[in-house]
Tab-separated table of C-alpha atoms in Angstrom:
chain	number	residue	atom	x	y	z
A	77	HIS	CA	27.041	-54.767	7.575
A	78	GLY	CA	29.897	-55.251	5.816
A	79	VAL	CA	31.955	-57.335	7.971
A	80	ARG	CA	34.032	-59.714	5.813
A	81	GLN	CA	33.279	-62.386	8.675
A	82	MET	CA	36.059	-64.756	7.213
A	83	ARG	CA	35.114	-68.366	8.379
A	84	THR	CA	32.427	-67.293	10.470
A	85	ALA	CA	29.348	-67.073	8.597
A	86	TRP	CA	27.051	-68.072	11.495
A	87	ALA	CA	27.479	-64.085	12.905
A	88	ASP	CA	26.475	-62.451	9.305
A	89	GLY	CA	23.103	-62.398	10.732
A	90	PRO	CA	20.380	-62.292	8.073
A	91	GLU	CA	17.327	-64.436	9.417
A	92	PHE	CA	16.858	-67.770	7.562
A	93	ILE	CA	20.154	-67.501	5.563
A	94	THR	CA	22.843	-67.877	8.349
A	95	GLN	CA	20.444	-68.345	10.971
A	96	CYS	CA	17.177	-68.369	12.396
A	97	PRO	CA	15.784	-65.427	14.035
A	98	ILE	CA	16.500	-64.637	17.721
A	99	ARG	CA	13.131	-65.301	19.559
A	100	PRO	CA	11.630	-62.475	21.857
A	101	GLY	CA	13.379	-63.095	25.281
A	102	LYS	CA	16.059	-64.665	23.705
A	103	SER	CA	19.723	-63.846	23.094
A	104	TYR	CA	22.646	-64.683	20.549
A	105	THR	CA	26.265	-63.070	20.908
A	106	TYR	CA	27.782	-62.325	17.668
A	107	ARG	CA	31.551	-63.665	17.612
A	108	PHE	CA	33.751	-62.843	14.624
A	109	THR	CA	37.114	-61.089	14.081
A	110	ILE	CA	37.759	-57.951	12.077
A	111	GLN	CA	40.728	-58.684	9.336
A	112	GLY	CA	41.661	-55.804	6.756
A	113	GLN	CA	38.652	-53.419	7.178
A	114	GLU	CA	39.251	-49.822	8.755
A	115	GLY	CA	36.681	-47.068	8.653
A	116	THR	CA	32.923	-47.038	9.067
A	117	LEU	CA	30.197	-49.907	9.051
A	118	TRP	CA	27.031	-50.445	10.543
A	119	TRP	CA	25.103	-53.007	12.206
A	120	HIS	CA	21.039	-53.753	11.818
A	121	ALA	CA	18.360	-56.024	12.402
A	122	HIS	CA	17.878	-58.435	9.531
A	123	SER	CA	14.351	-59.371	9.957
A	124	SER	CA	11.653	-58.428	8.212
A	125	TRP	CA	11.417	-54.420	8.694
A	126	LEU	CA	13.134	-54.357	12.093
A	127	ARG	CA	15.904	-52.411	10.997
A	128	ALA	CA	13.997	-49.468	10.677
A	129	THR	CA	14.819	-48.389	13.817
A	130	VAL	CA	17.229	-51.261	15.322
A	131	TYR	CA	20.980	-49.960	13.916
A	132	GLY	CA	23.787	-48.383	14.881
A	133	ALA	CA	27.311	-47.166	13.537
A	134	LEU	CA	30.459	-49.680	13.810
A	135	ILE	CA	33.692	-47.971	13.548
A	136	ILE	CA	36.791	-49.871	12.792
A	137	HIS	CA	40.118	-47.092	13.904
A	138	PRO	CA	43.562	-47.913	12.529
A	139	LYS	CA	45.311	-50.554	14.746
A	140	GLU	CA	47.094	-48.954	17.730
A	141	GLY	CA	50.200	-47.314	16.748
A	142	GLU	CA	48.989	-46.706	13.239
A	143	ASN	CA	47.485	-43.520	11.564
A	144	TYR	CA	44.817	-42.682	9.302
A	145	PRO	CA	46.114	-41.909	5.525
A	146	PHE	CA	45.233	-38.200	6.121
A	147	PRO	CA	45.934	-35.877	8.968
A	148	LYS	CA	44.215	-36.748	12.166
A	149	PRO	CA	40.997	-35.115	12.394
A	150	LYS	CA	39.921	-32.829	15.545
A	151	ARG	CA	36.749	-34.635	15.849
A	152	GLU	CA	34.755	-37.698	14.592
A	153	THR	CA	30.958	-37.678	14.248
A	154	PRO	CA	28.826	-40.569	13.144
A	155	ILE	CA	25.886	-39.341	11.008
A	156	LEU	CA	23.304	-41.786	10.831
A	157	LEU	CA	20.544	-41.207	8.169
A	158	GLY	CA	17.197	-43.217	8.786
A	159	GLU	CA	13.645	-43.360	7.898
A	160	TRP	CA	10.917	-42.864	10.463
A	161	TRP	CA	6.806	-44.273	10.351
A	162	ASP	CA	4.679	-42.823	12.430
A	163	LYS	CA	3.087	-46.453	12.309
A	164	ASN	CA	4.785	-49.681	13.574
A	165	PRO	CA	7.202	-50.446	10.174
A	166	ILE	CA	5.987	-54.261	10.795
A	167	ASP	CA	2.962	-53.233	10.387
A	168	VAL	CA	3.501	-51.288	7.551
A	169	VAL	CA	5.182	-54.463	5.474
A	170	ARG	CA	2.242	-56.511	6.751
A	171	GLN	CA	-0.265	-54.349	5.258
A	172	ALA	CA	1.689	-54.635	1.910
A	173	THR	CA	2.303	-58.375	1.887
A	174	ARG	CA	-1.330	-58.638	2.820
A	175	THR	CA	-2.708	-56.241	-0.124
A	176	GLY	CA	0.186	-56.905	-2.673
A	177	ALA	CA	0.619	-53.093	-2.908
A	178	ALA	CA	3.476	-50.955	-2.557
A	179	PRO	CA	4.022	-49.950	1.230
A	180	ASN	CA	3.401	-46.592	2.306
A	181	VAL	CA	6.306	-44.342	2.206
A	182	SER	CA	7.780	-43.107	5.543
A	183	ASP	CA	6.918	-39.958	7.293
A	184	ALA	CA	9.883	-38.533	7.929
A	185	TYR	CA	13.951	-38.912	7.170
A	186	THR	CA	16.235	-38.594	10.305
A	187	ILE	CA	19.788	-37.677	11.315
A	188	ASN	CA	20.968	-39.544	14.552
A	189	GLY	CA	17.378	-40.339	15.397
A	190	GLN	CA	16.059	-36.660	15.045
A	191	PRO	CA	13.796	-35.150	11.985
A	192	GLY	CA	15.146	-31.983	12.594
A	193	ASP	CA	13.470	-28.550	12.419
A	194	LEU	CA	11.040	-28.651	9.187
A	195	TYR	CA	8.714	-31.227	10.658
A	196	LYS	CA	5.926	-30.689	12.819
A	197	CYS	CA	6.963	-33.066	15.535
A	198	SER	CA	5.737	-33.488	19.106
A	199	SER	CA	9.493	-32.887	20.225
A	200	GLN	CA	11.591	-29.952	18.321
A	201	ASP	CA	14.708	-31.765	19.031
A	202	THR	CA	17.523	-31.478	16.407
A	203	THR	CA	20.954	-32.943	16.310
A	204	ILE	CA	23.624	-30.355	16.705
A	205	VAL	CA	27.133	-31.268	15.701
A	206	HIS	CA	29.713	-28.690	17.293
A	207	THR	CA	32.681	-27.423	15.606
A	208	ASP	CA	35.217	-24.991	16.247
A	209	SER	CA	36.840	-22.311	13.385
A	210	GLY	CA	39.635	-23.917	11.478
A	211	GLU	CA	39.178	-27.529	12.531
A	212	THR	CA	38.761	-30.052	10.257
A	213	ASN	CA	36.396	-33.006	11.374
A	214	LEU	CA	35.551	-36.373	10.198
A	215	LEU	CA	31.892	-37.222	9.365
A	216	ARG	CA	31.159	-40.787	9.222
A	217	VAL	CA	27.879	-40.716	7.121
A	218	ILE	CA	25.640	-44.035	7.050
A	219	ASN	CA	22.503	-44.331	4.865
A	220	ALA	CA	20.490	-46.502	7.411
A	221	GLY	CA	17.087	-45.645	5.498
A	222	LEU	CA	14.931	-48.512	4.525
A	223	ASN	CA	13.993	-47.958	1.328
A	224	GLN	CA	15.405	-44.491	-0.092
A	225	GLN	CA	18.577	-43.570	-1.266
A	226	LEU	CA	19.813	-40.049	0.051
A	227	PHE	CA	21.190	-36.927	-1.205
A	228	PHE	CA	23.322	-35.252	2.079
A	229	THR	CA	24.957	-31.456	2.220
A	230	VAL	CA	25.970	-28.979	4.755
A	231	ALA	CA	25.313	-25.599	3.516
A	232	ASN	CA	28.181	-23.506	2.544
A	233	HIS	CA	30.871	-26.203	3.090
A	234	LYS	CA	32.691	-28.781	1.117
A	235	PHE	CA	33.631	-32.390	1.647
A	236	THR	CA	36.855	-34.334	1.089
A	237	VAL	CA	35.693	-38.033	0.792
A	238	VAL	CA	38.597	-40.304	2.037
A	239	GLY	CA	36.835	-43.394	2.667
A	240	ALA	CA	33.634	-45.699	2.124
A	241	ASP	CA	32.444	-49.160	3.187
A	242	ALA	CA	35.561	-49.479	5.599
A	243	SER	CA	37.911	-49.317	2.593
A	244	TYR	CA	40.179	-46.066	1.816
A	245	VAL	CA	39.378	-44.029	-1.261
A	246	LYS	CA	41.929	-41.577	-3.362
A	247	PRO	CA	40.548	-38.172	-1.913
A	248	PHE	CA	38.345	-36.269	-3.818
A	249	THR	CA	36.221	-32.836	-2.867
A	250	THR	CA	32.256	-32.649	-3.345
A	251	SER	CA	29.648	-30.452	-2.225
A	252	VAL	CA	27.074	-33.305	-1.774
A	253	LEU	CA	27.003	-37.079	-1.165
A	254	MET	CA	24.317	-39.810	-2.528
A	255	LEU	CA	24.384	-42.790	-0.895
A	256	GLY	CA	22.018	-45.346	-1.274
A	257	PRO	CA	20.923	-47.809	2.167
A	258	GLY	CA	23.697	-49.637	3.106
A	259	GLN	CA	26.293	-47.279	2.058
A	260	THR	CA	28.806	-45.764	4.269
A	261	THR	CA	30.895	-42.700	3.348
A	262	ASP	CA	33.705	-40.929	5.401
A	263	VAL	CA	34.309	-37.716	4.581
A	264	LEU	CA	36.538	-34.720	5.660
A	265	ILE	CA	34.669	-31.040	6.509
A	266	LYS	CA	36.233	-28.113	7.255
A	267	ALA	CA	35.222	-25.602	9.632
A	268	ASP	CA	36.466	-22.406	7.129
A	269	GLN	CA	33.221	-20.345	6.994
A	270	PRO	CA	32.076	-17.383	9.108
A	271	PRO	CA	31.032	-18.573	12.671
A	272	ALA	CA	27.366	-18.899	12.443
A	273	ARG	CA	24.751	-22.261	12.375
A	274	TYR	CA	24.689	-24.325	9.305
A	275	TYR	CA	22.114	-26.829	8.200
A	276	MET	CA	23.107	-30.252	7.193
A	277	ALA	CA	20.326	-31.569	5.233
A	278	ALA	CA	19.276	-34.790	3.782
A	279	ARG	CA	16.605	-35.525	1.338
A	280	ALA	CA	15.507	-38.274	-1.596
A	281	TYR	CA	17.239	-39.127	-4.661
A	282	ALA	CA	14.142	-40.730	-6.216
A	283	SER	CA	15.358	-42.212	-9.532
A	284	ALA	CA	11.542	-44.495	-9.945
A	285	GLN	CA	9.318	-42.236	-12.508
A	286	GLY	CA	6.063	-41.700	-10.881
A	287	ALA	CA	6.876	-43.985	-7.785
A	288	PRO	CA	6.053	-42.510	-4.758
A	289	PHE	CA	8.144	-41.368	-2.237
A	290	ASP	CA	8.879	-39.683	0.801
A	291	ASN	CA	9.673	-35.741	-0.337
A	292	THR	CA	10.635	-34.498	3.020
A	293	THR	CA	13.954	-32.847	4.151
A	294	THR	CA	15.745	-33.954	7.472
A	295	THR	CA	18.018	-31.563	9.036
A	296	ALA	CA	20.846	-31.024	11.778
A	297	ILE	CA	22.939	-28.369	12.472
A	298	LEU	CA	26.832	-27.335	12.280
A	299	GLU	CA	27.055	-25.101	14.943
A	300	TYR	CA	30.676	-23.206	15.284
A	301	LYS	CA	31.285	-22.731	19.152
A	302	THR	CA	33.537	-19.623	18.615
A	303	THR	CA	32.697	-16.779	21.350
A	304	SER	CA	31.392	-14.881	18.860
A	305	CYS	CA	29.300	-17.010	17.322
A	306	SER	CA	27.879	-18.529	21.054
A	307	SER	CA	25.929	-15.344	21.564
A	308	ASN	CA	24.607	-14.388	18.425
A	309	CYS	CA	24.338	-17.290	15.914
A	310	VAL	CA	21.621	-19.010	18.462
A	311	LYS	CA	19.219	-16.373	17.695
A	312	ASN	CA	19.788	-16.835	13.869
A	313	ASN	CA	18.421	-19.167	11.646
A	314	PRO	CA	20.973	-21.729	10.536
A	315	VAL	CA	21.955	-21.136	6.809
A	316	PHE	CA	20.122	-23.724	4.518
A	317	PRO	CA	21.924	-25.680	1.779
A	318	SER	CA	21.069	-26.283	-1.539
A	319	LEU	CA	19.975	-29.704	-2.683
A	320	PRO	CA	19.679	-31.691	-5.832
A	321	ALA	CA	16.349	-32.070	-7.367
A	322	TYR	CA	14.667	-35.731	-6.344
A	323	ASN	CA	15.478	-36.927	-9.450
A	324	ASP	CA	19.080	-35.517	-10.153
A	325	THR	CA	20.642	-39.063	-11.829
A	326	ALA	CA	23.233	-36.320	-12.939
A	327	THR	CA	24.693	-35.526	-9.525
A	328	ALA	CA	24.283	-38.887	-8.358
A	329	THR	CA	26.174	-40.835	-11.282
A	330	ALA	CA	28.845	-37.623	-10.859
A	331	PHE	CA	29.303	-38.843	-7.407
A	332	THR	CA	29.691	-42.493	-7.642
A	333	THR	CA	31.865	-42.304	-10.493
A	334	LYS	CA	34.399	-40.282	-8.540
A	335	PHE	CA	35.402	-43.540	-6.367
A	336	ARG	CA	38.962	-44.746	-6.930
A	337	SER	CA	41.307	-46.856	-4.622
A	338	PRO	CA	44.097	-44.993	-2.863
A	339	ARG	CA	46.387	-47.239	-4.937
A	340	LYS	CA	46.835	-49.936	-7.589
A	341	VAL	CA	44.989	-53.049	-6.660
A	342	GLU	CA	44.953	-56.628	-7.203
A	343	VAL	CA	41.813	-56.759	-9.457
A	344	PRO	CA	41.175	-60.289	-10.619
A	345	LYS	CA	42.152	-60.468	-14.336
A	346	GLU	CA	41.247	-64.202	-15.126
A	347	ILE	CA	37.664	-65.032	-14.623
A	348	ASP	CA	36.565	-68.359	-13.487
A	349	GLU	CA	32.747	-67.426	-12.994
A	350	ASN	CA	31.626	-64.940	-15.650
A	351	LEU	CA	27.812	-64.486	-14.535
A	352	PHE	CA	24.929	-61.850	-15.532
A	353	PHE	CA	22.518	-61.039	-13.309
A	354	THR	CA	19.224	-59.016	-13.872
A	355	VAL	CA	17.633	-56.807	-11.299
A	356	GLY	CA	14.317	-55.322	-11.186
A	357	LEU	CA	10.866	-55.287	-10.326
A	358	GLY	CA	7.988	-57.580	-11.352
A	359	LEU	CA	4.300	-58.166	-10.923
A	360	ASN	CA	2.513	-61.393	-10.326
A	361	ASN	CA	-1.028	-62.259	-11.854
A	362	CYS	CA	-3.829	-62.462	-8.965
A	363	PRO	CA	-3.765	-66.150	-7.599
A	364	ARG	CA	-6.400	-67.887	-8.493
A	365	GLY	CA	-9.052	-67.806	-6.002
A	366	ALA	CA	-7.551	-64.714	-4.350
A	367	ARG	CA	-10.074	-61.481	-3.274
A	368	SER	CA	-9.350	-58.279	-4.962
A	369	ARG	CA	-8.126	-56.876	-1.519
A	370	ASN	CA	-5.427	-59.210	-1.623
A	371	CYS	CA	-4.181	-57.923	-5.213
A	372	GLN	CA	-4.183	-54.170	-4.893
A	373	GLY	CA	-0.993	-53.852	-7.258
A	374	PRO	CA	-1.263	-52.046	-10.997
A	375	ASN	CA	-4.240	-53.821	-12.609
A	376	GLY	CA	-5.206	-56.268	-9.648
A	377	THR	CA	-1.871	-57.723	-9.634
A	378	ARG	CA	0.619	-58.010	-6.510
A	379	PHE	CA	3.976	-56.448	-6.837
A	380	ALA	CA	7.353	-58.651	-7.127
A	381	ALA	CA	11.139	-57.968	-7.450
A	382	SER	CA	13.396	-60.814	-9.024
A	383	MET	CA	17.112	-61.367	-10.080
A	384	ASN	CA	17.287	-63.417	-13.449
A	385	ASN	CA	13.526	-64.083	-12.849
A	386	VAL	CA	13.737	-65.979	-9.619
A	387	SER	CA	12.181	-64.170	-6.582
A	388	PHE	CA	13.775	-64.873	-3.833
A	389	VAL	CA	11.915	-67.216	-1.012
A	390	LEU	CA	13.329	-67.619	2.372
A	391	PRO	CA	12.940	-71.503	4.279
A	392	SER	CA	11.149	-71.165	7.459
A	393	ASN	CA	12.378	-74.174	9.206
A	394	PHE	CA	15.907	-74.044	8.734
A	395	SER	CA	18.813	-71.300	7.628
A	396	LEU	CA	20.315	-72.003	4.521
A	397	LEU	CA	23.713	-72.083	6.340
A	398	GLN	CA	22.354	-74.765	8.687
A	399	ALA	CA	20.767	-77.052	5.963
A	400	HIS	CA	24.245	-76.829	3.986
A	401	HIS	CA	26.268	-77.460	6.832
A	402	GLN	CA	24.365	-80.490	8.148
A	403	GLY	CA	23.288	-81.918	4.595
A	404	ILE	CA	19.863	-81.280	5.419
A	405	PRO	CA	17.934	-82.010	2.105
A	406	GLY	CA	14.862	-80.142	0.414
A	407	VAL	CA	15.482	-76.963	2.149
A	408	PHE	CA	17.045	-74.912	-1.095
A	409	SER	CA	18.656	-76.004	-4.669
A	410	THR	CA	21.860	-74.843	-6.610
A	411	ASP	CA	20.272	-74.023	-9.844
A	412	PHE	CA	20.194	-70.243	-9.763
A	413	PRO	CA	20.569	-69.377	-13.599
A	414	ALA	CA	24.181	-67.820	-14.325
A	415	VAL	CA	22.560	-65.991	-16.868
A	416	PRO	CA	18.973	-64.516	-17.547
A	417	PRO	CA	16.603	-67.320	-18.683
A	418	VAL	CA	15.245	-65.275	-21.325
A	419	LYS	CA	17.287	-62.387	-22.967
A	420	PHE	CA	15.669	-59.094	-23.799
A	421	ASP	CA	16.042	-55.416	-24.227
A	422	TYR	CA	16.307	-54.843	-20.415
A	423	THR	CA	16.112	-51.446	-20.294
A	424	GLY	CA	13.377	-50.674	-23.168
A	425	ASN	CA	9.739	-51.644	-23.522
A	426	VAL	CA	9.821	-55.297	-21.676
A	427	SER	CA	7.304	-57.552	-22.997
A	428	ARG	CA	4.509	-58.228	-20.285
A	429	SER	CA	5.030	-61.695	-20.690
A	430	LEU	CA	8.218	-61.294	-18.609
A	431	TRP	CA	6.845	-59.297	-15.772
A	432	GLN	CA	6.064	-62.371	-13.784
A	433	PRO	CA	8.885	-64.152	-11.963
A	434	ILE	CA	9.057	-67.268	-10.304
A	435	ARG	CA	9.180	-68.092	-6.975
A	436	GLY	CA	12.372	-70.144	-5.405
A	437	THR	CA	15.084	-70.734	-2.926
A	438	LYS	CA	17.736	-71.191	-5.147
A	439	LEU	CA	21.655	-70.664	-4.601
A	440	TYR	CA	24.354	-70.318	-7.118
A	441	LYS	CA	26.999	-72.565	-6.224
A	442	LEU	CA	30.776	-71.406	-6.198
A	443	LYS	CA	34.185	-72.996	-5.727
A	444	TYR	CA	36.686	-71.782	-2.957
A	445	GLY	CA	38.833	-69.489	-5.053
A	446	ALA	CA	37.113	-69.012	-8.012
A	447	ARG	CA	37.463	-65.827	-9.405
A	448	VAL	CA	33.618	-64.282	-9.988
A	449	GLN	CA	32.518	-61.684	-12.563
A	450	VAL	CA	29.080	-60.380	-11.986
A	451	VAL	CA	27.368	-57.754	-14.537
A	452	LEU	CA	24.079	-56.582	-12.405
A	453	GLN	CA	21.877	-55.085	-15.168
A	454	GLY	CA	18.636	-52.980	-14.006
A	455	THR	CA	15.819	-53.703	-15.709
A	456	SER	CA	12.881	-51.130	-16.946
A	457	ILE	CA	9.946	-53.973	-15.946
A	458	PHE	CA	7.259	-51.736	-14.417
A	459	THR	CA	9.838	-49.291	-13.361
A	460	ALA	CA	13.466	-48.292	-13.738
A	461	GLU	CA	15.694	-47.400	-10.420
A	462	ASN	CA	19.033	-47.333	-8.840
A	463	HIS	CA	19.567	-50.484	-7.056
A	464	PRO	CA	21.804	-50.676	-3.907
A	465	ILE	CA	23.024	-54.338	-4.210
A	466	HIS	CA	24.772	-55.715	-0.956
A	467	LEU	CA	26.828	-58.622	-0.950
A	468	HIS	CA	27.362	-60.246	2.823
A	469	GLY	CA	30.577	-61.795	3.139
A	470	TYR	CA	32.493	-60.054	0.830
A	471	ASP	CA	34.384	-56.608	-0.522
A	472	PHE	CA	34.089	-56.106	-4.326
A	473	TYR	CA	35.833	-53.971	-6.986
A	474	ILE	CA	33.472	-52.350	-8.896
A	475	ILE	CA	35.231	-52.145	-12.295
A	476	ALA	CA	32.382	-49.843	-14.447
A	477	GLU	CA	29.165	-48.825	-14.402
A	478	GLY	CA	26.746	-47.274	-16.953
A	479	PHE	CA	23.657	-47.063	-18.871
A	480	GLY	CA	21.362	-48.713	-21.088
A	481	ASN	CA	21.981	-52.438	-21.624
A	482	PHE	CA	25.517	-54.023	-20.712
A	483	ASN	CA	27.256	-54.848	-24.142
A	484	PRO	CA	30.368	-56.959	-23.394
A	485	LYS	CA	32.039	-55.788	-26.801
A	486	ARG	CA	31.456	-52.008	-26.206
A	487	ASP	CA	31.616	-51.582	-22.192
A	488	THR	CA	34.391	-54.037	-21.367
A	489	ALA	CA	36.950	-51.188	-23.001
A	490	LYS	CA	35.621	-49.046	-20.010
A	491	PHE	CA	36.536	-51.696	-17.296
A	492	ASN	CA	38.695	-50.069	-14.478
A	493	LEU	CA	41.167	-52.833	-13.373
A	494	VAL	CA	43.913	-50.497	-11.905
A	495	ASP	CA	42.633	-48.359	-9.119
A	496	PRO	CA	38.511	-49.306	-8.630
A	497	PRO	CA	36.733	-48.611	-5.621
A	498	LEU	CA	36.233	-51.843	-2.779
A	499	ARG	CA	32.817	-51.707	-1.918
A	500	ASN	CA	30.300	-53.853	-0.158
A	501	THR	CA	27.117	-52.208	-1.530
A	502	ALA	CA	27.041	-51.364	-5.135
A	503	SER	CA	24.653	-48.152	-6.829
A	504	VAL	CA	23.434	-50.083	-9.945
A	505	PRO	CA	22.484	-47.005	-11.796
A	506	VAL	CA	18.508	-46.161	-12.856
A	507	ASN	CA	18.017	-48.038	-16.127
A	508	GLY	CA	21.765	-49.221	-16.163
A	509	TRP	CA	24.401	-51.760	-15.190
A	510	ALA	CA	27.505	-51.972	-12.907
A	511	VAL	CA	30.315	-54.861	-13.559
A	512	ILE	CA	31.917	-55.987	-9.803
A	513	ARG	CA	34.762	-58.829	-9.327
A	514	PHE	CA	35.737	-60.660	-6.389
A	515	VAL	CA	37.600	-64.061	-5.394
A	516	ALA	CA	35.279	-66.369	-3.318
A	517	ASP	CA	37.745	-67.074	-0.691
A	518	ASN	CA	35.012	-67.095	2.418
A	519	PRO	CA	33.207	-70.517	2.698
A	520	GLY	CA	29.390	-70.362	3.737
A	521	VAL	CA	25.937	-69.084	2.254
A	522	TRP	CA	26.225	-65.256	1.203
A	523	LEU	CA	23.251	-63.756	0.355
A	524	MET	CA	23.320	-60.681	-2.389
A	525	HIS	CA	20.293	-58.243	-2.338
A	526	CYS	CA	18.786	-54.978	-3.174
A	527	HIS	CA	19.013	-52.818	0.241
A	528	LEU	CA	15.978	-51.296	-0.566
A	529	ASP	CA	13.849	-53.412	2.058
A	530	VAL	CA	10.237	-52.905	0.044
A	531	HIS	CA	12.436	-54.865	-2.659
A	532	ILE	CA	14.138	-57.768	-0.248
A	533	THR	CA	10.388	-58.069	0.807
A	534	TRP	CA	9.143	-58.689	-2.770
A	535	GLY	CA	12.129	-61.042	-3.576
A	536	LEU	CA	15.029	-59.128	-5.167
A	537	ALA	CA	17.665	-61.362	-3.538
A	538	MET	CA	19.762	-64.404	-4.246
A	539	ALA	CA	22.316	-66.186	-2.275
A	540	PHE	CA	25.811	-67.539	-3.261
A	541	LEU	CA	27.183	-71.248	-1.780
A	542	VAL	CA	31.064	-71.192	-1.363
A	543	GLU	CA	32.570	-74.319	-1.217
A	544	ASN	CA	35.039	-75.355	1.855
A	545	GLY	CA	38.802	-74.946	0.558
A	546	VAL	CA	41.413	-77.764	1.027
A	547	SER	CA	42.588	-76.740	4.255
A	548	GLU	CA	40.661	-76.230	7.903
A	549	LEU	CA	41.651	-72.305	7.418
A	550	GLU	CA	39.659	-72.285	4.228
A	551	SER	CA	36.936	-73.979	5.599
A	552	LEU	CA	33.699	-72.695	7.554
A	553	GLU	CA	33.952	-72.784	11.341
A	554	ALA	CA	31.777	-75.141	13.343
A	555	PRO	CA	28.445	-73.131	14.701
A	556	PRO	CA	28.243	-71.885	17.761
A	557	VAL	CA	26.665	-73.559	20.559
A	558	ASP	CA	24.108	-70.768	21.292
A	559	LEU	CA	22.855	-70.716	17.596
A	560	PRO	CA	19.289	-69.726	17.315
A	561	VAL	CA	17.088	-72.333	16.170
A	562	CYS	CA	13.817	-72.205	14.277
């Protein structure tokens, strides 16, 4: 997740986009080169809901002989935030797909695979992170959860944010993080409190009004290792932190808008492709002849999601990249709309006639080297919520975000074209918008999707087809011989 994969789209991973799924008992070796990225990324399964438990950290250190742009921390600890179901997550999504209803929410959140002290679990294991008094340590925080944005904090301690999505940022201080699924944040934490045990804790940022969510809290323990603490601290309960309210959009926004690049960056100023994508939910009418048990969404409907009113459908016999590379017809079309087919009050009371998207496998074609701007506009169809939008194969600059409907006459003045943050996953605010820019310098087929897996299951995705350039170094590499086939 987040590796640029320059010319190596075959190693990107999403099923039926850049490869067919790896069959049970088979294997596939991902070969790629890291270029220009340092910090924290991660890896995960990209087939159905398998990434609920198939994931891990992918850490890119500075090159040999080079240093961090901050004092070297004493220790480094990956902190992977996850979600846990007491059922097989594949069964959970299959039931939702069968019924058309929303899937059951998770039963727990986890930190490094452990729910922590606040759950009645068969095992009472809790992740413990050690520190010595006075140390400054680096936490690499990853939201590997399937369907939930999360707040994260450590009792009585502050963070200095130094990186995100494998790019360094201008350092800033905060007491709480908010990460959407797919996002990573690198923070320095100084052990400057009285020696004791302090809870790390994460719980939901739930921005969708009235939607069910897992309202539990996962914990780990930051434990000081000093002599005075080792004998006494274990007897005492860890200090518990204060966490934002579940629907605290103000805190989430204050955090996401603090990110800046460390210095002036080269943001595309002239734009070749000016795109406007709506992102949101929808409801499909019950198909003719379907049974009521298959239409258990609101008022006998089935849940859907879309971008520009197109609910994305994965192919089943070929991957999109294979079909493009081999010129196989009929697998996809390149008529994904550059703007919404119908303009409406995106964050207001939306007419029910606009709630039902069309289904299709539509790509948007980009010329190699095109300078691209995408306005990501949230909608209030059924319900508004924060959407973590991830683009494969690219980093992009988030040049602005805001609430309500994007207005180019008013909101262009808010664009940061000096030092915007470089990310691979943007949190589109609830009932709001975000604007990103990038240069299409990586040929291939690249998925853009909401990283809430329930939303991509319902079709909140699209894909860019970036054409080859004129030279070999601007062209997609040949597919590997062990590429999985359908």
